[in-house]
PDB file of C-alpha atoms in Angstrom:
ATOM      1  CA  MET P   1       8.705  -0.707 -11.948  1.00  0.00           C
ATOM      2  CA  ALA P   2      11.009  -1.174 -13.991  1.00  0.00           C
ATOM      3  CA  THR P   3      13.527   1.429 -15.871  1.00  0.00           C
ATOM      4  CA  LYS P   4      15.023   1.024 -18.704  1.00  0.00           C
ATOM      5  CA  ALA P   5      18.317   1.835 -18.111  1.00  0.00           C
ATOM      6  CA  GLU P   6      17.205  -0.912 -14.974  1.00  0.00           C
ATOM      7  CA  THR P   7      18.564  -4.242 -15.605  1.00  0.00           C
ATOM      8  CA  ARG P   8      15.876  -7.770 -15.441  1.00  0.00           C
ATOM      9  CA  ASP P   9      18.673  -9.950 -13.824  1.00  0.00           C
ATOM     10  CA  GLU P  10      16.314 -11.593 -10.918  1.00  0.00           C
ATOM     11  CA  ARG P  11      14.448 -14.767 -10.970  1.00  0.00           C
ATOM     12  CA  LEU P  12      11.134 -16.533 -10.054  1.00  0.00           C
ATOM     13  CA  HIS P  13      10.759 -20.236 -10.833  1.00  0.00           C
ATOM     14  CA  LEU P  14       7.542 -21.476 -11.276  1.00  0.00           C
ATOM     15  CA  ARG P  15       5.173 -24.494 -11.122  1.00  0.00           C
ATOM     16  CA  LEU P  16       2.061 -24.506 -13.020  1.00  0.00           C
ATOM     17  CA  SER P  17      -0.289 -27.431 -13.248  1.00  0.00           C
ATOM     18  CA  PRO P  18      -1.463 -28.086 -17.547  1.00  0.00           C
ATOM     19  CA  THR P  19      -4.040 -26.014 -17.370  1.00  0.00           C
ATOM     20  CA  ASP P  20      -2.410 -22.569 -15.805  1.00  0.00           C
ATOM     21  CA  ASP P  21       0.374 -23.020 -18.632  1.00  0.00           C
ATOM     22  CA  GLY P  22      -2.223 -23.478 -20.979  1.00  0.00           C
ATOM     23  CA  LEU P  23      -3.968 -19.935 -19.990  1.00  0.00           C
ATOM     24  CA  ILE P  24      -0.655 -18.025 -19.794  1.00  0.00           C
ATOM     25  CA  ARG P  25       0.829 -18.991 -23.315  1.00  0.00           C
ATOM     26  CA  ALA P  26      -2.913 -18.360 -24.816  1.00  0.00           C
ATOM     27  CA  ALA P  27      -2.985 -15.503 -23.074  1.00  0.00           C
ATOM     28  CA  ALA P  28       0.485 -13.725 -23.385  1.00  0.00           C
ATOM     29  CA  GLU P  29      -0.001 -14.775 -27.368  1.00  0.00           C
ATOM     30  CA  ALA P  30      -3.298 -12.539 -28.061  1.00  0.00           C
ATOM     31  CA  SER P  31      -1.644  -9.645 -25.552  1.00  0.00           C
ATOM     32  CA  HIS P  32       1.520 -10.192 -27.945  1.00  0.00           C
ATOM     33  CA  LEU P  33       3.428 -10.458 -25.737  1.00  0.00           C
ATOM     34  CA  SER P  34       6.072 -12.383 -23.854  1.00  0.00           C
ATOM     35  CA  ILE P  35       5.464 -14.281 -21.497  1.00  0.00           C
ATOM     36  CA  THR P  36       7.875 -12.982 -19.694  1.00  0.00           C
ATOM     37  CA  GLU P  37       6.248  -9.438 -20.229  1.00  0.00           C
ATOM     38  CA  PHE P  38       2.713 -10.917 -19.129  1.00  0.00           C
ATOM     39  CA  VAL P  39       2.961 -11.723 -16.515  1.00  0.00           C
ATOM     40  CA  VAL P  40       5.614  -9.783 -15.447  1.00  0.00           C
ATOM     41  CA  GLN P  41       2.762  -6.346 -16.288  1.00  0.00           C
ATOM     42  CA  ALA P  42       0.249  -9.440 -14.921  1.00  0.00           C
ATOM     43  CA  ALA P  43       2.088  -9.715 -10.881  1.00  0.00           C
ATOM     44  CA  ARG P  44       2.769  -6.129 -10.395  1.00  0.00           C
ATOM     45  CA  ALA P  45       0.042  -4.944 -11.551  1.00  0.00           C
ATOM     46  CA  SER P  46      -1.368  -7.100  -8.981  1.00  0.00           C
ATOM     47  CA  ALA P  47       0.924  -6.199  -6.474  1.00  0.00           C
ATOM     48  CA  ALA P  48       0.195  -2.385  -6.869  1.00  0.00           C
ATOM     49  CA  GLU P  49      -3.382  -3.325  -6.030  1.00  0.00           C
ATOM     50  CA  THR P  50      -2.455  -5.515  -2.475  1.00  0.00           C
ATOM     51  CA  LEU P  51      -0.064  -2.247  -1.794  1.00  0.00           C
ATOM     52  CA  ALA P  52      -2.675   0.736  -2.888  1.00  0.00           C
ATOM     53  CA  ASP P  53      -5.296  -0.817  -0.606  1.00  0.00           C
ATOM     54  CA  ARG P  54      -2.801  -0.738   3.051  1.00  0.00           C
ATOM     55  CA  ASP P  55      -2.028   3.348   1.521  1.00  0.00           C
ATOM     56  CA  HIS P  56      -5.418   4.286   0.834  1.00  0.00           C
ATOM     57  CA  VAL P  57      -9.053   3.587   2.596  1.00  0.00           C
ATOM     58  CA  VAL P  58     -12.702   4.097   0.875  1.00  0.00           C
ATOM     59  CA  LEU P  59     -15.199   5.125   2.960  1.00  0.00           C
ATOM     60  CA  ASP P  60     -19.104   5.425   3.206  1.00  0.00           C
ATOM     61  CA  ALA P  61     -20.367   9.466   2.532  1.00  0.00           C
ATOM     62  CA  LYS P  62     -21.974   8.521   6.296  1.00  0.00           C
ATOM     63  CA  THR P  63     -19.292   7.242   7.111  1.00  0.00           C
ATOM     64  CA  TRP P  64     -16.939   9.679   5.930  1.00  0.00           C
ATOM     65  CA  ASP P  65     -18.375  12.726   7.096  1.00  0.00           C
ATOM     66  CA  ALA P  66     -18.874  11.343  11.381  1.00  0.00           C
ATOM     67  CA  LEU P  67     -15.484  10.948  10.874  1.00  0.00           C
ATOM     68  CA  GLU P  68     -14.155  14.335   9.913  1.00  0.00           C
ATOM     69  CA  ARG P  69     -17.843  16.202  12.188  1.00  0.00           C
ATOM     70  CA  ARG P  70     -14.879  14.260  15.348  1.00  0.00           C
ATOM     71  CA  VAL P  71     -11.721  15.043  13.810  1.00  0.00           C
ATOM     72  CA  SER P  72     -13.370  18.898  13.512  1.00  0.00           C
ATOM     73  CA  ARG P  73     -14.405  18.962  17.820  1.00  0.00           C
ATOM     74  CA  LYS P  74     -11.884  21.616  19.300  1.00  0.00           C
ATOM     75  CA  GLY P  75     -10.023  19.117  21.833  1.00  0.00           C
ATOM     76  CA  ARG P  76     -10.722  19.388  25.179  1.00  0.00           C
ATOM     77  CA  ARG P  77      -7.605  20.110  27.564  1.00  0.00           C
ATOM     78  CA  ASN P  78      -6.478  17.690  29.301  1.00  0.00           C
ATOM     79  CA  ALA P  79      -5.012  19.104  32.990  1.00  0.00           C
ATOM     80  CA  LYS P  80      -1.689  15.426  33.774  1.00  0.00           C
ATOM     81  CA  THR P  81      -1.242  16.411  29.625  1.00  0.00           C
ATOM     82  CA  ALA P  82      -0.809  20.194  30.112  1.00  0.00           C
ATOM     83  CA  GLU P  83       1.519  19.290  33.105  1.00  0.00           C
ATOM     84  CA  LEU P  84       3.759  17.066  31.028  1.00  0.00           C
ATOM     85  CA  PHE P  85       5.178  19.512  28.273  1.00  0.00           C
ATOM     86  CA  GLU P  86       5.028  22.336  31.544  1.00  0.00           C
ATOM     87  CA  ARG P  87       7.602  20.263  32.418  1.00  0.00           C
ATOM     88  CA  PRO P  88      11.408  19.974  31.552  1.00  0.00           C
ATOM     89  CA  SER P  89      12.681  18.585  29.328  1.00  0.00           C
ATOM     90  CA  PRO P  90      15.100  14.904  30.979  1.00  0.00           C
ATOM     91  CA  PHE P  91      17.248  15.120  28.333  1.00  0.00           C
ATOM     92  CA  LYS P  92      18.326  18.651  28.011  1.00  0.00           C
ATOM     93  CA  LYS P  93      20.566  20.086  30.295  1.00  0.00           C
TER      94      LYS P  93
END
């Protein structure tokens, strides 16, 4: 999100249909915002929502319970993995 001290030097050039242009202009006017501010707010909200989908996972109660049960189970010892960790590191001399 832009801060007050941040200058607005970047530009986006858009090609719009007359219908989309009219709709955006009417919505900006109805919101008492400049076209720039209206478009930036709408794009920022959409971008945040799109990126949030990559940061948050929503599970229903049944799936959450199954995941929690699986994560809570005690792990099994794997002899070959244990052996690997007991070896000296090849990176330490």
